[in-house]
Amino acid sequence: MRLLIDNANLELIKQMYEYYPVDGVTTNPSILAKEKRPPFEVLREIRKWIGPEADLHAQVIARDAEGMVTDAERICRELGENTFVKIPVNREGLKATKLLYAKGIRVTGTAVYTRMQGWLAGKAGASYVAPYVNRIDNLGGCGVQTAKDIHDMLRKNNIACDILAASFKNSQQVQELALYGAGAATVSPDVMEGFIRNTTVDSAVDAFISDFEGLTSPGMTMAAL
Ligand code: G3P
């Protein structure tokens, strides 16, 4: 499962890249708004830092299909290869997805709350569809199950599209989709930090070090022996 960072803050992105095995960055208009700077300035900085090989996802704003296509072309011009244009999966978005597929522009169908949206966007030519796991849970549904069902619908219908599960609030949601073989997940830095935060592990490591220091001397390491 590819793992992406759902954030546009370059300092946080750098931290996540330093510590975690990540494959790229996703943004949306609300995430960009938090940076309080011109959107393309922020996106270009992210692209420059993560490099041309990493995945970068940026969303269109226009409401109609033709405007979405124009937004998508500008996004790709600004951000280069390995850019995925996020298109909301509604009626206009499906039309835009078909047009962009024909132009060879890769699409991530976003704001996906239902299985039908996921299947349609994949069939229209999206490379990824993004079920909003936690937002679905908040509506009384089961986000993880919806994501799994979309994954299955795409596979069983031989549609060359993966899920890029999004909107996570805890490690368990992510881990369940990794176990299921989901194509990708995008996770905010705070949820990502929770993947590995575990005081029991810290205690075990402390005990190992303490035993070793008892055998040798305080502060001793293998390299310093
Ligand atoms: O980028 C889309 C998705 O990740 C939004 O997440 O936390 O706003 O529900 P959230």
Coordinates of C-alpha atoms in Angstrom, one line a residue, residues 26-218:
T26 CA -1.8 14.8 -1.1
T27 CA -3.5 18.2 -0.7
N28 CA -7.0 19.6 -0.9
P29 CA -8.2 23.2 -1.0
S30 CA -8.8 23.2 2.8
I31 CA -5.3 21.9 3.5
L32 CA -3.8 24.6 1.2
A33 CA -5.9 27.3 3.0
K34 CA -4.2 26.5 6.3
E35 CA -0.8 27.6 4.8
K36 CA -2.2 31.1 4.2
R37 CA 0.0 31.6 1.1
P38 CA -0.6 31.5 -2.7
P39 CA -1.6 27.9 -3.5
F40 CA 0.8 27.3 -6.4
E41 CA 3.7 28.8 -4.5
V42 CA 3.1 26.1 -1.8
L43 CA 2.6 23.3 -4.2
R44 CA 5.7 24.2 -6.3
E45 CA 7.8 24.2 -3.1
I46 CA 6.4 20.7 -2.2
R47 CA 7.1 19.4 -5.6
K48 CA 10.7 20.8 -5.6
W49 CA 11.4 19.2 -2.2
I50 CA 9.8 15.8 -2.7
G51 CA 11.3 15.5 -6.2
P52 CA 9.8 14.6 -9.6
E53 CA 9.4 10.9 -8.9
A54 CA 7.1 11.3 -5.9
D55 CA 3.3 11.4 -6.2
L56 CA 1.7 14.8 -5.7
H57 CA -2.1 15.3 -5.7
A58 CA -3.8 18.7 -6.1
Q59 CA -7.5 19.4 -6.5
V60 CA -9.4 21.5 -9.0
I61 CA -11.8 24.2 -7.9
A62 CA -14.1 24.8 -10.9
R63 CA -17.6 23.4 -10.6
D64 CA -18.2 22.5 -14.3
A65 CA -16.4 19.9 -16.3
E66 CA -14.7 22.2 -18.7
G67 CA -13.4 24.4 -15.9
M68 CA -12.2 21.3 -14.1
V69 CA -10.2 20.3 -17.2
T70 CA -8.7 23.8 -17.5
D71 CA -7.8 23.7 -13.8
A72 CA -6.3 20.3 -14.3
E73 CA -4.1 21.4 -17.2
R74 CA -2.8 24.3 -15.2
I75 CA -2.0 22.0 -12.2
C76 CA -0.1 19.6 -14.4
R77 CA 1.8 22.5 -16.1
E78 CA 2.8 23.9 -12.7
L79 CA 3.7 20.6 -11.0
G80 CA 5.0 18.3 -13.7
E81 CA 5.0 14.5 -14.0
N82 CA 3.7 12.3 -11.3
T83 CA 1.0 14.8 -10.5
F84 CA -2.5 13.5 -9.9
V85 CA -5.4 15.9 -10.3
K86 CA -8.1 15.5 -7.7
I87 CA -11.6 15.7 -9.2
P88 CA -14.7 15.5 -7.0
V89 CA -16.8 12.5 -8.0
N90 CA -20.1 14.2 -8.9
R91 CA -21.9 14.5 -12.3
E92 CA -19.5 17.2 -13.7
G93 CA -16.5 15.5 -12.2
L94 CA -17.3 12.3 -14.0
K95 CA -17.5 14.2 -17.3
A96 CA -14.2 15.9 -16.5
T97 CA -12.6 12.5 -15.6
K98 CA -13.5 11.1 -18.9
L99 CA -12.1 14.1 -20.8
L100 CA -8.9 14.1 -18.7
Y101 CA -8.4 10.4 -19.2
A102 CA -8.5 11.0 -23.0
K103 CA -5.8 13.6 -22.6
G104 CA -3.6 11.3 -20.5
I105 CA -3.9 13.4 -17.3
R106 CA -4.1 11.2 -14.2
V107 CA -7.1 11.7 -12.0
T108 CA -7.8 10.9 -8.4
G109 CA -11.6 10.9 -7.9
T110 CA -12.2 12.6 -4.5
A111 CA -14.9 13.3 -2.0
V112 CA -16.0 9.7 -2.3
Y113 CA -18.6 8.6 0.2
T114 CA -20.3 5.8 -1.7
R115 CA -19.4 2.6 -3.5
M116 CA -21.2 3.8 -6.6
Q117 CA -19.0 6.9 -6.8
G118 CA -15.9 4.8 -6.5
W119 CA -17.0 2.4 -9.2
L120 CA -18.1 5.1 -11.6
A121 CA -14.9 7.2 -11.2
G122 CA -12.8 4.1 -11.9
K123 CA -14.8 3.3 -14.9
A124 CA -14.5 6.9 -16.2
G125 CA -10.7 6.6 -16.1
A126 CA -9.6 7.7 -12.7
S127 CA -6.2 6.3 -11.5
Y128 CA -7.3 6.5 -7.9
V129 CA -10.5 7.0 -6.0
A130 CA -10.5 8.4 -2.5
P131 CA -13.0 7.1 -0.1
Y132 CA -13.2 9.4 3.0
V133 CA -13.0 6.8 5.7
N134 CA -13.6 8.8 8.8
R135 CA -16.2 11.1 7.3
I136 CA -18.2 8.1 6.3
D137 CA -18.0 6.8 9.9
N138 CA -19.2 10.2 11.1
L139 CA -22.3 9.8 8.9
G140 CA -23.1 6.5 10.6
G141 CA -21.6 4.3 7.9
C142 CA -18.5 2.2 7.9
G143 CA -15.6 3.9 6.1
V144 CA -13.2 1.0 6.1
Q145 CA -15.9 -1.4 4.7
T146 CA -16.8 1.1 2.0
A147 CA -13.2 1.4 1.0
K148 CA -12.8 -2.4 0.9
D149 CA -16.0 -2.7 -1.1
I150 CA -14.8 -0.2 -3.7
H151 CA -11.4 -2.0 -3.9
D152 CA -13.3 -5.2 -4.6
M153 CA -15.6 -3.6 -7.1
L154 CA -12.6 -2.3 -9.1
R155 CA -10.8 -5.6 -9.0
K156 CA -13.8 -7.7 -9.8
N157 CA -14.6 -5.5 -12.8
N158 CA -11.0 -5.4 -14.1
I159 CA -10.9 -1.6 -13.7
A160 CA -7.3 -0.3 -13.6
C161 CA -7.9 2.0 -10.7
D162 CA -6.8 1.7 -7.0
I163 CA -8.3 3.2 -3.9
L164 CA -6.4 6.0 -2.2
A165 CA -8.2 5.9 1.1
A166 CA -8.3 9.2 2.9
S167 CA -9.7 11.0 6.0
F168 CA -8.3 8.8 8.7
K169 CA -8.5 9.4 12.4
N170 CA -6.6 6.5 13.8
S171 CA -4.0 3.8 13.1
Q172 CA -6.6 0.9 13.1
Q173 CA -8.4 2.3 10.1
V174 CA -5.1 2.5 8.1
Q175 CA -3.8 -0.9 9.3
E176 CA -7.0 -2.7 8.3
L177 CA -6.8 -1.3 4.7
A178 CA -3.1 -2.2 4.5
L179 CA -4.0 -5.8 5.5
Y180 CA -6.7 -5.8 2.8
G181 CA -4.2 -4.8 0.1
A182 CA -5.5 -1.3 -0.6
G183 CA -3.5 0.5 -3.3
A184 CA -2.8 3.7 -1.3
A185 CA -3.7 5.6 1.8
T186 CA -3.1 9.3 2.6
V187 CA -2.7 10.2 6.3
S188 CA -2.2 13.4 8.2
P189 CA 1.1 13.8 10.1
D190 CA -0.6 13.5 13.5
V191 CA -2.3 10.2 12.6
M192 CA 1.0 9.0 11.1
E193 CA 2.9 9.8 14.3
G194 CA 0.3 7.6 16.1
F195 CA 1.3 4.6 14.0
I196 CA 4.4 4.0 16.1
R197 CA 3.8 5.8 19.4
N198 CA 3.9 3.1 22.0
T199 CA 5.1 3.4 25.6
T200 CA 5.4 -0.4 26.0
V201 CA 8.0 -0.4 23.2
D202 CA 9.8 2.6 24.9
S203 CA 9.9 0.6 28.2
A204 CA 11.4 -2.5 26.4
V205 CA 14.1 -0.4 24.7
D206 CA 14.9 1.4 28.0
A207 CA 15.3 -2.0 29.8
F208 CA 17.7 -3.2 27.1
I209 CA 19.8 -0.1 27.3
S210 CA 19.8 -0.2 31.1
D211 CA 20.9 -3.9 31.2
F212 CA 23.7 -3.1 28.7
E213 CA 24.9 -0.1 30.7
G214 CA 24.9 -2.3 33.8
L215 CA 27.2 -4.7 32.0
T216 CA 29.5 -2.0 30.6
S217 CA 29.1 1.6 31.8
P218 CA 26.5 4.4 31.5

